Short mmCIF file of C-alpha atoms in Angstrom, two decimals:
data_model
loop_
_atom_site.label_atom_id
_atom_site.label_comp_id
_atom_site.label_asym_id
_atom_site.label_seq_id
_atom_site.Cartn_x
_atom_site.Cartn_y
_atom_site.Cartn_z
CA UNK A 56 0.00 0.00 0.00
CA UNK A 57 1.24 3.51 -0.75
CA UNK A 58 2.23 5.84 2.03
CA UNK A 59 -0.26 8.39 0.73
CA UNK A 60 -3.09 5.88 0.91
CA UNK A 61 -2.03 4.85 4.44
CA UNK A 62 -2.03 8.46 5.65
CA UNK A 63 -5.41 9.19 4.06
CA UNK A 64 -6.94 6.01 5.44
CA UNK A 65 -5.61 6.83 8.92
CA UNK A 66 -7.72 9.99 8.82
CA UNK A 67 -4.74 12.30 9.16
CA UNK A 68 -4.74 15.49 7.09
CA UNK A 69 -2.60 14.47 4.12
CA UNK A 70 -0.10 16.56 2.17
CA UNK A 71 1.22 16.03 -1.30
CA UNK A 72 3.63 18.28 -3.13
CA UNK A 73 4.74 18.51 -6.71
CA UNK A 74 7.95 18.28 -8.66
CA UNK A 75 8.37 19.41 -12.24
CA UNK A 76 11.09 17.44 -14.01
CA UNK A 77 13.70 19.37 -16.01
CA UNK A 78 13.63 20.13 -19.71
CA UNK A 79 16.82 18.17 -20.21
CA UNK A 80 18.46 14.92 -19.13
CA UNK A 81 19.92 16.24 -15.89
CA UNK A 82 19.06 13.79 -13.11
CA UNK A 83 20.71 16.02 -10.53
CA UNK A 84 17.92 18.61 -10.91
CA UNK A 85 15.37 16.00 -9.86
CA UNK A 86 17.56 14.75 -7.06
CA UNK A 87 18.13 18.26 -5.68
CA UNK A 88 14.41 19.03 -5.76
CA UNK A 89 13.73 15.66 -4.13
CA UNK A 90 16.07 16.57 -1.28
CA UNK A 91 14.18 19.83 -0.76
CA UNK A 92 10.86 18.00 -0.61
CA UNK A 93 11.92 14.98 1.45
CA UNK A 94 9.89 14.68 4.65
CA UNK A 95 7.70 17.64 3.71
CA UNK A 96 4.81 15.70 2.21
CA UNK A 97 3.36 12.19 2.11
CA UNK A 98 3.96 11.85 -1.60
CA UNK A 99 5.27 13.98 -4.45
CA UNK A 100 3.47 14.37 -7.77
CA UNK A 101 5.69 14.19 -10.83
CA UNK A 102 4.16 16.11 -13.70
CA UNK A 103 3.82 14.53 -17.14
CA UNK A 104 4.85 17.01 -19.83
CA UNK A 105 2.92 19.65 -17.92
CA UNK A 106 1.20 22.30 -20.08
CA UNK A 107 2.34 20.19 -23.05
CA UNK A 108 5.98 21.16 -22.59
CA UNK A 109 8.48 18.35 -23.06
CA UNK A 110 10.22 17.43 -19.86
CA UNK A 111 11.97 14.36 -18.50
CA UNK A 112 9.53 11.45 -18.32
CA UNK A 113 7.43 11.43 -15.16
CA UNK A 114 8.14 7.74 -14.65
CA UNK A 115 11.89 8.17 -14.99
CA UNK A 116 11.83 11.10 -12.57
CA UNK A 117 9.61 9.05 -10.23
CA UNK A 118 12.27 6.34 -10.16
CA UNK A 119 14.89 8.94 -9.23
CA UNK A 120 12.62 10.00 -6.36
CA UNK A 121 12.11 6.44 -5.16
CA UNK A 122 15.88 6.03 -5.08
CA UNK A 123 16.04 9.14 -2.86
CA UNK A 124 13.52 7.61 -0.45
CA UNK A 125 10.48 9.65 -1.51
CA UNK A 126 7.13 8.39 -2.69
CA UNK A 127 6.05 9.65 -6.10
CA UNK A 128 2.57 10.17 -7.54
CA UNK A 129 3.12 9.48 -11.23
CA UNK A 130 1.01 11.78 -13.36
CA UNK A 131 -0.20 10.43 -16.67
CA UNK A 132 -2.03 12.33 -19.39
CA UNK A 133 -3.96 11.07 -22.39
CA UNK A 134 -2.42 13.59 -24.78
CA UNK A 135 0.83 11.90 -25.70
CA UNK A 136 0.14 8.17 -25.64
CA UNK A 137 -2.42 5.69 -26.87
CA UNK A 138 -3.75 2.83 -24.77
CA UNK A 139 -0.86 0.54 -25.69
CA UNK A 140 1.79 2.99 -24.58
CA UNK A 141 -0.12 3.97 -21.46
CA UNK A 142 -0.56 0.40 -20.29
CA UNK A 143 3.09 -0.37 -21.02
CA UNK A 144 4.12 2.65 -18.96
CA UNK A 145 1.72 1.80 -16.14
CA UNK A 146 3.21 -1.69 -15.91
CA UNK A 147 6.70 -0.22 -16.08
CA UNK A 148 5.99 2.40 -13.43
CA UNK A 149 4.61 -0.22 -11.06
CA UNK A 150 7.59 -2.50 -11.75
CA UNK A 151 9.92 0.36 -10.78
CA UNK A 152 8.10 0.80 -7.48
CA UNK A 153 5.54 3.54 -8.19
CA UNK A 154 2.47 3.15 -6.00
CA UNK A 155 0.33 6.15 -6.92
CA UNK A 156 -0.96 7.14 -10.35
CA UNK A 157 -2.83 10.34 -11.18
CA UNK A 158 -4.97 10.04 -14.29
CA UNK A 159 -5.39 13.21 -16.32
CA UNK A 160 -6.77 14.11 -19.72
CA UNK A 161 -3.95 16.62 -20.16
CA UNK A 162 -3.54 20.16 -21.42
CA UNK A 163 -4.00 20.61 -25.14
CA UNK A 164 -0.78 20.45 -27.18
CA UNK A 165 -1.50 23.96 -28.43
CA UNK A 166 -0.23 25.38 -25.12
CA UNK A 167 3.19 23.77 -25.15
CA UNK A 168 6.51 23.86 -26.91
CA UNK A 169 5.36 21.52 -29.71
CA UNK A 170 2.08 22.99 -30.95
CA UNK A 171 2.73 21.21 -34.26
CA UNK A 172 2.28 17.83 -32.57
CA UNK A 173 -0.59 15.47 -33.21
CA UNK A 174 -2.51 14.98 -29.96
CA UNK A 175 -3.42 11.37 -29.28
CA UNK A 176 -6.58 11.46 -27.13
CA UNK A 177 -7.23 7.74 -27.59
CA UNK A 178 -8.75 7.73 -24.09
CA UNK A 179 -9.90 10.48 -21.76
CA UNK A 180 -9.10 10.69 -18.05
CA UNK A 181 -12.22 8.79 -17.02
CA UNK A 182 -11.49 5.97 -19.43
CA UNK A 183 -7.89 5.92 -18.20
CA UNK A 184 -9.19 5.53 -14.64
CA UNK A 185 -11.34 2.61 -15.72
CA UNK A 186 -8.40 1.00 -17.48
CA UNK A 187 -6.04 1.29 -14.50
CA UNK A 188 -8.67 -0.01 -12.09
CA UNK A 189 -9.33 -3.04 -14.29
CA UNK A 190 -5.59 -3.67 -14.62
CA UNK A 191 -5.22 -3.66 -10.84
CA UNK A 192 -8.46 -5.26 -9.66
CA UNK A 193 -9.28 -7.65 -12.50
CA UNK A 194 -5.67 -8.23 -13.61
CA UNK A 195 -6.79 -7.47 -17.14
CA UNK A 196 -5.44 -5.28 -19.86
CA UNK A 197 -7.96 -3.22 -21.79
CA UNK A 198 -7.70 -5.68 -24.66
CA UNK A 199 -8.77 -8.51 -22.35
CA UNK A 200 -5.37 -10.15 -21.82
CA UNK A 201 -4.94 -11.40 -18.26
CA UNK A 202 -1.74 -10.81 -16.35
CA UNK A 203 -0.09 -12.74 -13.53
CA UNK A 204 1.22 -9.72 -11.64
CA UNK A 205 -1.05 -6.70 -11.60
CA UNK A 206 0.15 -3.13 -10.96
CA UNK A 207 -0.73 -2.28 -7.35
CA UNK A 208 -1.59 1.40 -7.61
CA UNK A 209 -3.47 3.94 -5.54
CA UNK A 210 -5.50 5.67 -8.23
CA UNK A 211 -6.07 9.40 -8.36
CA UNK A 212 -7.67 11.99 -10.58
CA UNK A 213 -7.99 15.74 -10.76
CA UNK A 214 -11.06 17.93 -10.84
CA UNK A 215 -11.46 21.63 -11.47
CA UNK A 216 -14.28 23.16 -9.39
CA UNK A 217 -13.73 26.47 -11.14
CA UNK A 218 -14.39 25.30 -14.69
CA UNK A 219 -17.78 25.48 -16.37
CA UNK A 220 -20.50 24.46 -16.31
CA UNK A 221 -20.37 24.59 -12.52
CA UNK A 222 -23.34 22.27 -12.13
CA UNK A 223 -21.36 19.45 -13.76
CA UNK A 224 -18.25 19.79 -11.62
CA UNK A 225 -19.43 17.65 -8.70
CA UNK A 226 -21.25 15.30 -11.05
CA UNK A 227 -18.07 14.86 -13.07
CA UNK A 228 -16.25 13.99 -9.86
CA UNK A 229 -18.89 11.30 -9.33
CA UNK A 230 -18.07 9.87 -12.75
CA UNK A 231 -14.39 9.77 -11.85
CA UNK A 232 -15.15 8.01 -8.59
CA UNK A 233 -17.37 5.50 -10.42
CA UNK A 234 -14.51 4.94 -12.87
CA UNK A 235 -12.05 4.13 -10.10
CA UNK A 236 -10.60 7.29 -8.55
CA UNK A 237 -9.63 6.82 -4.91
CA UNK A 238 -8.16 10.25 -4.34
CA UNK A 239 -8.69 13.62 -5.98
CA UNK A 240 -6.33 16.54 -6.25
CA UNK A 241 -8.22 19.68 -7.20
CA UNK A 242 -7.27 22.62 -9.34
CA UNK A 243 -5.52 25.36 -7.37
CA UNK A 244 -7.94 27.00 -4.97
CA UNK A 245 -7.99 30.76 -4.48
CA UNK A 246 -11.72 31.40 -4.66
CA UNK A 247 -12.72 29.79 -1.37
CA UNK A 248 -16.46 30.60 -1.44
CA UNK A 249 -16.82 28.95 -4.84
CA UNK A 250 -14.77 25.98 -3.67
CA UNK A 251 -16.99 25.62 -0.59
CA UNK A 252 -20.05 25.69 -2.81
CA UNK A 253 -18.55 22.91 -4.91
CA UNK A 254 -17.79 20.91 -1.78
CA UNK A 255 -21.40 21.31 -0.66
CA UNK A 256 -22.47 19.63 -3.90
CA UNK A 257 -19.77 16.99 -3.49
CA UNK A 258 -21.04 16.18 -0.01
CA UNK A 259 -24.65 16.20 -1.19
CA UNK A 260 -23.69 13.46 -3.65
CA UNK A 261 -21.93 11.59 -0.82
CA UNK A 262 -18.65 11.69 -2.69
CA UNK A 263 -16.55 12.84 0.28
CA UNK A 264 -17.26 9.42 1.80
CA UNK A 265 -16.12 7.60 -1.32
CA UNK A 266 -12.97 9.46 -2.31
CA UNK A 267 -10.24 11.41 -0.54
CA UNK A 268 -10.35 15.00 -1.72
CA UNK A 269 -7.16 17.04 -1.54
CA UNK A 270 -7.40 20.76 -2.23
CA UNK A 271 -4.87 22.29 -4.60
CA UNK A 272 -2.75 25.03 -3.07
CA UNK A 273 -0.17 27.12 -4.88
CA UNK A 274 1.79 30.05 -3.48
CA UNK A 275 1.67 33.20 -5.60
CA UNK A 276 5.10 34.58 -6.46
CA UNK A 277 4.03 38.06 -7.50
CA UNK A 278 1.05 40.21 -8.43
CA UNK A 279 2.04 39.71 -12.05
CA UNK A 280 1.79 35.93 -11.70
CA UNK A 281 -1.59 36.27 -9.98
CA UNK A 282 -2.91 38.45 -12.80
CA UNK A 283 -1.50 36.13 -15.43
CA UNK A 284 -3.21 33.14 -13.83
CA UNK A 285 -6.49 35.00 -13.54
CA UNK A 286 -6.49 36.21 -17.14
CA UNK A 287 -4.58 33.60 -19.11
CA UNK A 288 -5.05 30.21 -17.51
CA UNK A 289 -8.43 28.76 -18.48
CA UNK A 290 -10.33 27.50 -15.46
CA UNK A 291 -8.20 29.40 -12.93
CA UNK A 292 -10.07 31.70 -10.58
CA UNK A 293 -7.93 34.24 -8.67
CA UNK A 294 -9.98 36.77 -6.69
CA UNK A 295 -8.86 40.43 -6.91
CA UNK A 296 -8.36 40.44 -3.15
CA UNK A 297 -5.21 38.33 -3.50
CA UNK A 298 -3.90 40.31 -6.44
CA UNK A 299 -4.34 43.45 -4.30
CA UNK A 300 -2.45 41.86 -1.39
CA UNK A 301 0.43 40.84 -3.65
CA UNK A 302 0.54 44.34 -5.15
CA UNK A 303 0.45 45.95 -1.68
CA UNK A 304 3.33 43.77 -0.47
CA UNK A 305 5.46 45.02 -3.33
CA UNK A 306 4.38 48.65 -2.90
CA UNK A 307 5.12 48.55 0.83
CA UNK A 308 8.61 47.18 0.24
CA UNK A 309 7.82 43.74 1.61
CA UNK A 310 8.83 40.55 -0.16
CA UNK A 311 5.85 39.50 -2.36
CA UNK A 312 6.92 35.87 -2.17
CA UNK A 313 6.45 35.94 1.60
CA UNK A 314 2.97 37.35 1.14
CA UNK A 315 2.33 34.55 -1.36
CA UNK A 316 3.41 31.97 1.19
CA UNK A 317 1.26 33.65 3.87
CA UNK A 318 -1.78 33.46 1.57
CA UNK A 319 -1.06 29.79 0.85
CA UNK A 320 -0.90 29.05 4.57
CA UNK A 321 -4.19 30.88 5.18
CA UNK A 322 -5.79 28.88 2.39
CA UNK A 323 -4.56 25.62 3.93
CA UNK A 324 -5.97 26.64 7.33
CA UNK A 325 -9.28 27.31 5.61
CA UNK A 326 -9.20 23.96 3.82
CA UNK A 327 -8.73 22.17 7.16
CA UNK A 328 -12.12 23.49 8.25
CA UNK A 329 -14.09 22.36 5.20
CA UNK A 330 -15.91 19.08 5.83
CA UNK A 331 -14.82 16.39 3.43
CA UNK A 332 -11.37 17.79 2.69
CA UNK A 333 -8.81 15.09 3.41
CA UNK A 334 -5.65 17.04 2.70
CA UNK A 335 -3.88 19.52 0.49
CA UNK A 336 -1.82 19.24 -2.66
CA UNK A 337 0.84 21.95 -2.54
CA UNK A 338 2.07 22.94 -5.97
CA UNK A 339 4.91 25.43 -5.84
CA UNK A 340 5.54 25.61 -9.56
CA UNK A 341 9.30 25.90 -10.28
CA UNK A 342 9.53 27.05 -6.64
CA UNK A 343 9.80 23.77 -4.77
CA UNK A 344 11.87 25.41 -2.01
CA UNK A 345 8.68 27.20 -0.83
CA UNK A 346 7.06 23.90 0.17
CA UNK A 347 8.91 23.37 3.48
CA UNK A 348 8.04 26.92 4.62
CA UNK A 349 4.38 26.47 3.74
CA UNK A 350 3.83 23.07 5.34
CA UNK A 351 5.74 24.11 8.45
CA UNK A 352 3.78 27.36 8.85
CA UNK A 353 0.54 25.45 8.24
CA UNK A 354 1.39 23.17 11.16
CA UNK A 355 1.57 20.10 8.95
CA UNK A 356 4.98 18.87 10.09
CA UNK A 357 6.26 16.37 10.90
CA UNK A 358 4.66 14.11 8.33
CA UNK A 359 3.59 10.68 9.56
CA UNK A 360 6.14 8.53 7.72
CA UNK A 361 4.93 5.23 6.36
CA UNK B 166 -20.77 19.04 -46.98
CA UNK B 167 -17.06 18.85 -47.61
CA UNK B 168 -15.62 22.27 -46.84
CA UNK B 169 -12.56 23.46 -48.69
CA UNK B 170 -10.43 26.55 -48.75
CA UNK B 171 -8.65 27.66 -51.90
CA UNK B 172 -4.89 27.58 -51.64
CA UNK B 173 -3.08 30.94 -51.79
CA UNK B 174 -2.57 32.08 -55.35
CA UNK B 175 1.22 32.22 -54.95
CA UNK B 176 1.29 28.55 -53.96
CA UNK B 177 -0.93 27.62 -56.91
CA UNK B 178 1.14 29.66 -59.34
CA UNK B 179 4.37 28.14 -58.03
CA UNK B 180 2.94 24.64 -58.70
CA UNK B 181 2.09 25.64 -62.26
CA UNK B 182 5.59 26.94 -62.92
CA UNK B 183 7.30 24.04 -61.15
CA UNK B 184 5.35 21.59 -63.32
CA UNK B 185 6.10 23.59 -66.48
CA UNK B 186 2.40 23.94 -67.26
CA UNK B 187 1.56 26.06 -70.31
CA UNK B 188 -1.92 24.71 -71.01
CA UNK B 189 -3.94 24.39 -67.84
CA UNK B 190 -7.37 22.96 -67.29
CA UNK B 191 -8.85 24.68 -64.27
CA UNK B 192 -11.48 22.29 -63.00
CA UNK B 193 -14.11 23.39 -60.50
CA UNK B 194 -16.69 21.28 -58.75
CA UNK B 195 -20.36 22.17 -58.67
CA UNK B 196 -21.25 20.64 -55.35
CA UNK B 197 -19.59 20.98 -51.93
CA UNK B 198 -16.78 23.42 -52.67
CA UNK B 199 -19.23 25.62 -54.57
CA UNK B 200 -21.11 26.08 -51.31
CA UNK B 201 -17.92 26.83 -49.36
CA UNK B 202 -16.85 29.41 -51.96
CA UNK B 203 -13.63 27.56 -52.76
CA UNK B 204 -14.10 25.87 -56.13
CA UNK B 205 -17.37 26.61 -57.86
CA UNK B 206 -17.81 28.10 -61.31
CA UNK B 207 -17.42 31.61 -59.91
CA UNK B 208 -14.18 30.83 -58.09
CA UNK B 209 -12.82 29.08 -61.20
CA UNK B 210 -13.43 32.26 -63.23
CA UNK B 211 -11.87 34.46 -60.54
CA UNK B 212 -8.81 32.26 -60.21
CA UNK B 213 -8.42 32.09 -64.00
CA UNK B 214 -8.31 35.90 -64.19
CA UNK B 215 -5.87 36.14 -61.32
CA UNK B 216 -3.54 33.48 -62.72
CA UNK B 217 -3.60 35.01 -66.18
CA UNK B 218 -2.68 38.37 -64.74
CA UNK B 219 0.14 36.87 -62.71
CA UNK B 220 1.47 34.87 -65.66
CA UNK B 221 1.36 37.90 -67.94
CA UNK B 222 3.27 40.08 -65.51
CA UNK B 223 5.71 37.22 -65.01
CA UNK B 224 6.20 36.58 -68.73
CA UNK B 225 4.90 33.02 -68.41
CA UNK B 226 2.80 31.73 -71.30
CA UNK B 227 -0.31 30.26 -69.74
CA UNK B 228 -3.48 29.21 -71.50
CA UNK B 229 -6.34 28.35 -69.19
CA UNK B 230 -9.50 26.38 -69.96
CA UNK B 231 -12.29 26.42 -67.39
CA UNK B 232 -14.67 23.55 -66.70
CA UNK B 233 -16.89 22.88 -63.72
CA UNK B 234 -18.73 19.55 -63.70
CA UNK B 235 -21.47 18.90 -61.18
CA UNK B 236 -19.15 16.66 -59.16
CA UNK B 237 -15.51 15.73 -59.58
CA UNK B 238 -15.84 12.81 -57.19
CA UNK B 239 -17.93 10.74 -59.58
CA UNK B 240 -16.48 9.31 -62.80
CA UNK B 241 -19.88 9.77 -64.40
CA UNK B 242 -19.32 13.52 -64.29
CA UNK B 243 -15.54 13.65 -64.74
CA UNK B 244 -15.84 11.81 -68.05
CA UNK B 245 -17.32 14.94 -69.56
CA UNK B 246 -13.94 16.57 -68.87
CA UNK B 247 -12.04 14.01 -71.02
CA UNK B 248 -11.42 16.15 -74.08
CA UNK B 249 -10.37 19.19 -72.09
CA UNK B 250 -8.07 17.07 -69.91
CA UNK B 251 -6.47 15.56 -72.99
CA UNK B 252 -5.72 18.98 -74.45
CA UNK B 253 -4.12 20.29 -71.25
CA UNK B 254 -0.62 19.80 -69.82
CA UNK B 255 -2.12 19.49 -66.37
CA UNK B 256 -5.34 19.88 -64.42
CA UNK B 257 -5.65 22.18 -61.46
CA UNK B 258 -8.58 20.87 -59.48
CA UNK B 259 -10.53 23.14 -57.19
CA UNK B 260 -12.42 20.17 -55.84
CA UNK B 261 -11.79 18.47 -52.52
CA UNK B 262 -9.15 15.75 -52.19
CA UNK B 263 -11.68 13.19 -53.35
CA UNK B 264 -12.18 15.04 -56.62
CA UNK B 265 -8.42 15.43 -57.18
CA UNK B 266 -7.88 11.70 -56.65
CA UNK B 267 -10.85 10.72 -58.80
CA UNK B 268 -9.47 12.80 -61.68
CA UNK B 269 -5.99 11.35 -61.20
CA UNK B 270 -7.41 7.83 -61.30
CA UNK B 271 -9.68 8.60 -64.23
CA UNK B 272 -6.96 10.18 -66.38
CA UNK B 273 -3.74 8.14 -66.17
CA UNK B 274 -0.58 9.96 -67.18
CA UNK B 275 -2.09 13.38 -66.47
CA UNK B 276 -0.80 15.61 -63.73
CA UNK B 277 -3.61 16.67 -61.37
CA UNK B 278 -2.69 19.49 -58.99
CA UNK B 279 -4.71 20.46 -55.91
CA UNK B 280 -5.91 24.06 -55.79
CA UNK B 281 -7.90 23.64 -52.59
CA UNK B 282 -7.09 22.50 -49.09
CA UNK B 283 -9.81 20.10 -48.00
CA UNK B 284 -10.64 21.14 -44.48
CA UNK B 285 -13.57 19.34 -42.99
CA UNK B 286 -17.05 17.92 -43.10
CA UNK B 287 -19.02 20.84 -41.85
CA UNK B 288 -21.87 23.23 -42.12
CA UNK B 289 -22.19 26.97 -41.94
CA UNK B 290 -24.06 29.75 -40.22
CA UNK B 291 -25.68 32.59 -42.16
CA UNK B 292 -22.50 34.66 -41.77
CA UNK B 293 -20.53 32.11 -43.81
CA UNK B 294 -18.68 30.70 -40.82
CA UNK B 295 -18.05 27.04 -41.52
CA UNK B 296 -17.66 24.72 -38.55
CA UNK B 297 -16.55 21.10 -38.53
CA UNK B 298 -19.42 18.84 -37.57
CA UNK B 299 -18.33 15.35 -38.48
CA UNK B 300 -15.08 13.41 -38.36
CA UNK B 301 -16.36 10.50 -40.45
CA UNK B 302 -15.31 8.25 -37.57
CA UNK B 303 -17.38 5.34 -38.79
CA UNK B 304 -19.42 4.66 -35.64
CA UNK B 305 -21.93 7.40 -35.02
CA UNK B 306 -22.90 8.24 -31.43
CA UNK B 307 -24.84 11.44 -32.14
CA UNK B 308 -27.95 9.76 -30.79
CA UNK B 309 -26.36 9.81 -27.32
CA UNK B 310 -24.86 13.28 -27.45
CA UNK B 311 -27.78 15.43 -28.43
CA UNK B 312 -26.78 15.61 -32.07
CA UNK B 313 -23.43 17.27 -31.32
CA UNK B 314 -20.28 15.28 -32.05
CA UNK B 315 -17.74 15.13 -29.21
CA UNK B 316 -15.10 13.59 -31.46
CA UNK B 317 -14.69 16.71 -33.55
CA UNK B 318 -16.34 19.40 -31.48
CA UNK B 319 -14.28 18.73 -28.36
CA UNK B 320 -10.65 19.72 -28.96
CA UNK B 321 -9.53 16.61 -27.11
CA UNK B 322 -12.17 14.29 -28.62
CA UNK B 323 -13.27 13.48 -25.07
CA UNK B 324 -16.14 11.13 -24.54
CA UNK B 325 -16.53 12.12 -20.90
CA UNK B 326 -16.18 15.88 -21.04
CA UNK B 327 -16.16 18.76 -20.35
CA UNK B 328 -12.57 18.94 -19.14
CA UNK B 329 -11.32 21.51 -16.67
CA UNK B 330 -10.59 23.99 -19.43
CA UNK B 331 -14.21 24.82 -20.24
CA UNK B 332 -14.92 28.43 -19.30
CA UNK B 333 -18.06 30.45 -20.08
CA UNK B 334 -18.99 27.92 -22.73
CA UNK B 335 -15.66 28.29 -24.53
CA UNK B 336 -12.82 25.83 -25.05
CA UNK B 337 -9.42 26.35 -23.44
CA UNK B 338 -7.87 26.11 -26.88
CA UNK B 339 -9.48 29.31 -28.17
CA UNK B 340 -12.26 31.71 -27.23
CA UNK B 341 -13.46 31.23 -30.81
CA UNK B 342 -14.27 27.58 -30.12
CA UNK B 343 -17.45 26.67 -28.30
CA UNK B 344 -16.86 23.95 -25.69
CA UNK B 345 -18.27 20.84 -27.37
CA UNK B 346 -19.36 19.36 -24.06
CA UNK B 347 -21.08 22.53 -22.91
CA UNK B 348 -23.00 22.41 -26.19
CA UNK B 349 -23.79 18.72 -25.68
CA UNK B 350 -24.91 19.25 -22.09
CA UNK B 351 -27.12 22.21 -23.02
CA UNK B 352 -28.68 20.21 -25.81
CA UNK B 353 -29.28 17.18 -23.58
CA UNK B 354 -30.99 19.44 -21.05
CA UNK B 355 -33.11 20.96 -23.79
CA UNK B 356 -34.17 17.43 -24.71
CA UNK B 357 -34.75 16.59 -21.02
CA UNK B 358 -31.96 14.05 -21.26
CA UNK B 359 -29.52 15.82 -18.92
CA UNK B 360 -29.32 12.81 -16.60
CA UNK B 361 -27.85 10.67 -19.38
CA UNK B 362 -24.69 12.80 -19.13
CA UNK B 363 -23.88 11.01 -15.85
CA UNK B 364 -23.27 7.69 -17.63
CA UNK B 365 -19.57 6.93 -18.10
CA UNK B 366 -18.68 6.28 -21.73
CA UNK B 367 -16.10 3.50 -21.92
CA UNK B 368 -13.01 3.40 -24.13
CA UNK B 369 -13.93 3.64 -27.77
CA UNK B 370 -13.23 1.07 -30.43
CA UNK B 371 -11.46 3.16 -33.06
CA UNK B 372 -11.35 0.38 -35.66
CA UNK B 373 -14.19 1.78 -37.80
CA UNK B 374 -12.30 5.07 -37.79
CA UNK B 375 -9.23 6.53 -39.43
CA UNK B 376 -6.56 4.13 -38.32
CA UNK B 377 -6.91 1.02 -40.41
CA UNK B 378 -5.83 2.12 -43.87
CA UNK B 379 -8.29 3.41 -46.47
CA UNK B 380 -11.76 2.28 -45.50
CA UNK B 381 -13.82 0.35 -48.01
CA UNK B 382 -17.53 -0.03 -48.42
CA UNK B 383 -19.02 -2.54 -50.81
CA UNK B 384 -22.27 -1.19 -52.15
CA UNK B 385 -24.81 -3.97 -52.49
#
């Protein structure tokens, strides 16, 4: 069983963090980031060509993490691989010791560094969830072939409460749970009232009893970043209040990054009070060194080691 | 219909010169590409005038014959082009890719050049905006999706959308693209079928689709 699953099942407030692999073959970048994150969270997500930008394979980087004594959550998108390649990689990831898999549809290739690429989209995230669950529980590949040794994976998915139509966001979570998701990491939360409204619907559908929901948290680096996220990242909801606080920090000669960390900590404290929230997923994008400060200030250390 | 877009005149002219064409048959098509303003009789006449002007200013001798059969995709109609094809060095077809290939098959030894980029199977709004409606995937599910195709109208061909990039009814890929799954959901609600959205659609069998070589259909 994965450490993340053990922590969630124990009822403790869980923490995951995130590591973006480098855009080259330098293993030392992953190892250095792993050292920063060690002991700070229960598992570490490894992004899979995030925003359609080519980076070191999430599975290869996950193996580097395992060797450093951390537990990875391997992210897998449906953009770059068909069902053959995905199943091969799922078997390979499990064989290398990965115990958590996060199933994503993936950002469109248009956003990345290879907009000329042909997107695959053989499956979507919900179909990927079904496939992984059947591989693990029924020991069957999608094509029907049985296997002797199944991949033992704790299966996760994402959901974005801030995308439209809002009325489908909890219902879509239900579809993911029905397809096999055991834990959910949400889109980054800044708009707490809207997130709480979503959680009300999630609870009304009884989903908080069926799946562990971890709220996405990301520290803002600057007012510029906050504005960019608000205006340019589809499905990202950053209230003006936080943009104003980041601007004020700069204007008053304070370090905006510290304000960003303070906001992240406040958001985590808020998440702890929302019924049905089982933990937080802290994404400090290309700023992994912020994670220890955030989890410490949020009173989430030490982590219960598995 | 099949929607096409005429290639830029410079690209067409460059093909003519590269193939050393002096006598050109400019062949339109009276069906689909006429409707998408790419290759009907009118566009054939316009392109003829433009090419003649370009050739004259370039000092290239170019003699153009115009002919627009009802359909280039059916040998029954392309046969009426036989004499004109014979007299020409090459044919520039303003039909879709089906028409170009039908001509090439029908007239061995004759160069057939494409003057149109075949874009999609689509329809249009009154303001002449053409939108792709069908991917010719070979296994229609429109009965389950309110008559809106997720394969082509969702940018990720998702069967369990909308993804997290759907905002205000628009796709993350572009504000010009309506989110296919928002459209599907709205339509299902309109039909009082909104609850059917909650069913998970399992992995699709793509065999009837684009990935098995040229598809064949024996007409009985």
